[in-house]
XYZ file of C-alpha atoms in Angstrom:
296
model
C -0.277 0.012 -0.076
C 1.134 3.488 -0.374
C 0.509 6.960 0.892
C -2.927 7.055 -1.099
C -4.006 4.236 0.118
C -3.647 1.643 -3.236
C -1.573 -1.071 -4.156
C 1.482 0.374 -5.620
C 1.315 -0.281 -9.292
C 5.001 -0.648 -11.619
C 5.570 1.788 -13.611
C 9.148 0.569 -14.182
C 10.797 1.626 -17.758
C 14.129 1.417 -19.253
C 15.454 5.187 -20.761
C 14.764 3.604 -24.194
C 11.118 3.065 -23.489
C 10.747 6.292 -22.082
C 12.604 7.702 -25.362
C 10.173 5.537 -27.721
C 7.411 7.827 -26.193
C 8.684 11.189 -27.664
C 7.869 11.649 -31.455
C 9.429 14.522 -33.810
C 7.602 17.332 -33.020
C 6.337 17.234 -29.561
C 6.474 19.404 -27.068
C 8.671 18.294 -23.980
C 9.285 19.847 -20.239
C 12.411 19.005 -18.497
C 12.799 19.729 -14.834
C 15.652 20.563 -12.842
C 17.088 24.155 -12.919
C 19.755 25.583 -14.451
C 23.033 22.912 -13.977
C 20.835 21.177 -11.284
C 19.158 18.090 -10.896
C 18.547 17.592 -14.931
C 17.557 14.345 -16.463
C 20.655 14.155 -18.068
C 20.351 10.026 -18.856
C 17.168 11.161 -20.963
C 18.861 13.945 -22.694
C 21.522 12.000 -24.084
C 19.414 9.129 -24.919
C 17.192 11.714 -26.823
C 20.488 12.783 -28.673
C 21.245 9.621 -29.858
C 17.835 8.920 -31.290
C 17.773 11.588 -34.065
C 14.718 12.812 -33.004
C 13.875 16.376 -34.051
C 11.929 19.458 -34.341
C 10.919 19.358 -30.414
C 9.545 22.329 -28.233
C 11.905 22.164 -25.125
C 10.416 23.892 -22.201
C 12.701 24.814 -19.143
C 14.309 26.770 -16.990
C 16.932 25.717 -19.023
C 20.395 24.356 -18.654
C 22.874 21.799 -20.371
C 19.988 20.102 -21.566
C 18.552 22.812 -23.532
C 21.918 23.002 -25.074
C 22.679 19.655 -26.143
C 19.326 19.664 -27.600
C 20.065 22.591 -29.294
C 23.565 21.765 -30.395
C 22.664 18.079 -31.968
C 19.500 19.694 -33.989
C 16.839 18.217 -31.676
C 15.382 21.333 -30.674
C 13.635 23.761 -32.989
C 12.107 26.032 -30.304
C 12.770 26.799 -26.733
C 10.587 28.222 -23.918
C 12.666 29.242 -21.123
C 12.974 31.415 -17.741
C 16.364 31.351 -18.674
C 19.891 29.014 -19.472
C 22.474 28.823 -17.918
C 25.401 26.491 -16.496
C 25.487 28.228 -13.333
C 29.150 27.853 -12.826
C 28.853 29.338 -16.191
C 26.529 32.350 -16.733
C 25.009 31.887 -20.211
C 24.967 27.940 -21.464
C 27.298 28.352 -24.669
C 25.648 26.186 -27.023
C 22.450 28.243 -26.450
C 23.934 31.078 -27.562
C 25.363 29.821 -30.441
C 21.832 28.417 -31.438
C 20.309 32.018 -30.421
C 22.922 33.906 -32.533
C 22.788 31.714 -35.460
C 18.972 32.017 -35.732
C 18.610 27.836 -35.424
C 16.004 27.594 -32.914
C 12.967 29.734 -32.243
C 12.932 31.285 -28.643
C 10.141 32.418 -26.234
C 12.157 34.093 -23.162
C 10.056 34.980 -20.440
C 11.053 35.394 -16.837
C 11.312 32.838 -14.064
C 7.722 33.904 -12.668
C 5.932 33.937 -16.033
C 7.182 30.497 -16.678
C 5.892 28.970 -13.789
C 2.560 30.340 -14.553
C 2.388 29.324 -18.031
C 2.842 25.869 -15.917
C 0.267 26.582 -13.675
C -2.261 27.671 -16.043
C -1.553 24.505 -17.731
C -1.814 22.230 -14.713
C -5.196 24.274 -13.994
C -6.447 23.661 -17.406
C -7.079 27.495 -18.034
C -6.006 29.843 -21.091
C -3.726 31.922 -19.243
C -2.879 33.161 -16.044
C -2.303 37.373 -15.493
C 0.916 39.018 -13.969
C 2.381 42.533 -13.775
C 5.785 40.883 -14.287
C 7.060 41.806 -17.651
C 4.812 44.831 -17.800
C 7.583 47.985 -18.061
C 9.682 46.095 -19.929
C 10.694 44.869 -23.787
C 9.199 41.392 -22.971
C 6.279 42.222 -24.419
C 7.200 43.554 -27.238
C 10.145 40.901 -27.880
C 7.884 38.240 -27.452
C 4.881 39.387 -30.059
C 2.526 36.781 -29.164
C 1.656 38.099 -25.251
C -1.252 39.887 -25.138
C -2.450 42.351 -21.875
C -5.848 41.326 -20.377
C -7.674 44.362 -18.732
C -8.808 43.468 -14.793
C -12.356 43.003 -14.292
C -11.952 44.474 -10.546
C -10.494 47.543 -9.795
C -6.606 48.256 -9.226
C -5.136 50.026 -6.307
C -5.702 53.278 -7.936
C -9.551 52.429 -8.158
C -9.299 51.796 -11.926
C -9.211 48.454 -13.787
C -5.687 47.388 -14.004
C -3.844 46.143 -17.674
C -2.052 43.056 -17.264
C -0.055 40.540 -18.871
C -1.625 37.554 -19.919
C 0.627 34.498 -19.860
C -0.769 31.885 -21.949
C -1.113 28.237 -20.558
C 1.594 25.516 -21.653
C 0.555 21.859 -22.044
C 3.699 19.935 -22.854
C 2.899 16.195 -24.653
C 5.541 15.195 -21.986
C 7.721 16.175 -18.961
C 10.844 14.672 -17.917
C 12.195 15.045 -14.232
C 14.680 13.517 -12.283
C 14.375 13.092 -8.574
C 16.776 11.482 -6.100
C 14.150 8.537 -4.383
C 11.097 7.320 -6.046
C 8.904 3.768 -5.842
C 8.119 1.542 -8.817
C 4.499 3.298 -8.554
C 5.954 6.744 -9.739
C 6.164 8.326 -6.234
C 9.305 10.732 -6.459
C 11.294 12.365 -3.403
C 13.691 15.331 -3.643
C 16.288 15.203 -1.468
C 18.006 18.936 -1.870
C 16.891 21.964 -0.768
C 14.441 22.698 -3.834
C 12.179 20.785 -5.636
C 12.272 23.450 -8.133
C 9.111 23.421 -10.687
C 9.095 19.957 -11.363
C 5.575 19.224 -9.842
C 3.991 21.743 -11.968
C 5.938 20.223 -15.091
C 4.611 17.104 -14.586
C 0.869 18.075 -13.687
C 0.884 20.530 -16.866
C 1.873 17.754 -19.053
C -0.051 15.129 -20.972
C 2.778 12.199 -19.548
C 5.737 12.310 -17.238
C 8.463 10.317 -17.025
C 11.002 10.254 -14.154
C 14.011 8.734 -13.471
C 15.753 8.495 -10.160
C 18.826 7.593 -8.482
C 17.490 4.876 -6.390
C 14.229 2.790 -6.098
C 13.148 2.357 -2.634
C 10.216 0.735 -1.299
C 7.052 3.086 -0.490
C 7.292 2.723 3.280
C 11.074 3.982 3.102
C 10.562 7.105 1.733
C 10.816 8.257 5.668
C 14.101 6.877 6.336
C 15.424 9.114 3.623
C 14.220 12.217 4.003
C 10.937 14.529 5.647
C 6.983 13.868 4.499
C 7.311 17.473 2.588
C 9.963 16.134 0.160
C 7.908 13.304 -1.238
C 6.062 15.872 -3.548
C 5.694 14.016 -7.159
C 2.669 11.557 -6.842
C 2.119 8.422 -8.935
C -0.727 10.234 -10.054
C 1.884 12.349 -12.305
C 3.576 10.060 -13.659
C 3.455 7.803 -16.428
C 6.482 5.957 -15.927
C 10.000 5.628 -13.843
C 13.308 4.272 -14.694
C 16.440 3.600 -11.854
C 19.150 5.548 -13.206
C 22.482 6.232 -10.859
C 24.122 9.099 -11.779
C 21.296 10.110 -14.076
C 21.973 13.613 -13.634
C 25.542 13.837 -13.915
C 27.032 16.414 -15.370
C 24.438 18.482 -13.350
C 24.404 18.425 -9.722
C 22.266 16.577 -7.175
C 22.842 16.420 -3.910
C 23.026 15.262 -1.276
C 24.134 12.041 -3.845
C 26.752 14.025 -5.652
C 27.500 17.565 -6.990
C 28.034 19.121 -10.370
C 31.155 18.063 -12.193
C 32.633 21.055 -12.697
C 35.731 19.941 -14.874
C 33.136 18.030 -16.692
C 30.935 20.598 -17.553
C 33.974 22.994 -18.818
C 35.362 20.419 -21.089
C 31.471 20.217 -22.530
C 31.369 23.965 -22.865
C 34.600 24.743 -24.496
C 33.129 22.469 -27.393
C 30.882 25.391 -28.242
C 34.048 26.819 -30.031
C 35.390 24.258 -31.803
C 33.425 21.545 -34.135
C 36.439 19.322 -33.779
C 36.025 19.434 -30.239
C 32.031 19.351 -30.248
C 32.789 16.199 -32.828
C 35.151 14.337 -30.262
C 33.033 15.088 -27.296
C 29.928 13.535 -28.794
C 31.889 10.160 -30.473
C 32.929 9.775 -26.783
C 30.347 10.944 -24.480
C 27.021 10.541 -26.285
C 26.903 8.759 -29.176
C 27.329 5.625 -26.358
C 24.814 3.834 -24.261
C 24.447 5.195 -20.677
C 26.666 2.318 -18.836
C 29.719 3.577 -21.659
C 28.955 7.208 -20.724
C 29.348 6.538 -17.227
C 32.557 5.144 -17.793
C 33.816 7.700 -19.550
C 32.862 10.166 -17.478
C 33.661 8.940 -14.112
C 36.535 7.006 -15.362
C 37.187 5.661 -11.344
C 33.833 4.650 -10.979
C 32.383 0.738 -10.636
C 30.925 0.416 -14.564
């Protein structure tokens, strides 16, 4: 029995089975934040898959950069795209400069509202964020609405209407999960993974470790069990699945590897070598190549 009072279903899948659920042209939301707790094993598999024309929704990091550089993404909806210790993701920068992708660049709060609207199945949510900036002008698809209620000055207020996002698929990575698709985070922040999971038609979750449902409490407090099996369609145990992004307390960001990755944005030959060594291989080979001192 799980916390919902039912028998725990078995939603275990492989990375390949998750990628098989993603088709060309889909909108894919990716959890995590910058270079933090990204479902990188699935991203690597997407690069190998040859998928194309995906719209990516993300508080972006190397997930966005890799998918742009590999030609998988044709559009990115983001609150930012950063490697944290490297302020602007260099492969995303190159894609923007070369015009190889369409970009909707919101602020962090606007993207959250878009996901919330998608979760609540309303067409938009109003906000003051963005008003008085160039965002409405640069993002020409955005509209304003007039509040039906009086504002602080007694007159109806004009607000920015952030359109809902309803991704086809969400991809998230948790520290712990059970076979039924309940998930638990153990660091300081869930980020927006729960909103992505609920806004999307289907959500697939990788995790560092599968545990028995009753063992969640031994790993963290109750409030960390924020991903419900009602949100997820599949789960895959993938130790190291967030590498090279950070996933504390299990592991930190691999800064040396991240620097190696970032440097490939300036050199096509370096990118080709990086891709051959780390991306055009299966996940077990990647883990061995990226962490040569660890057991395979």
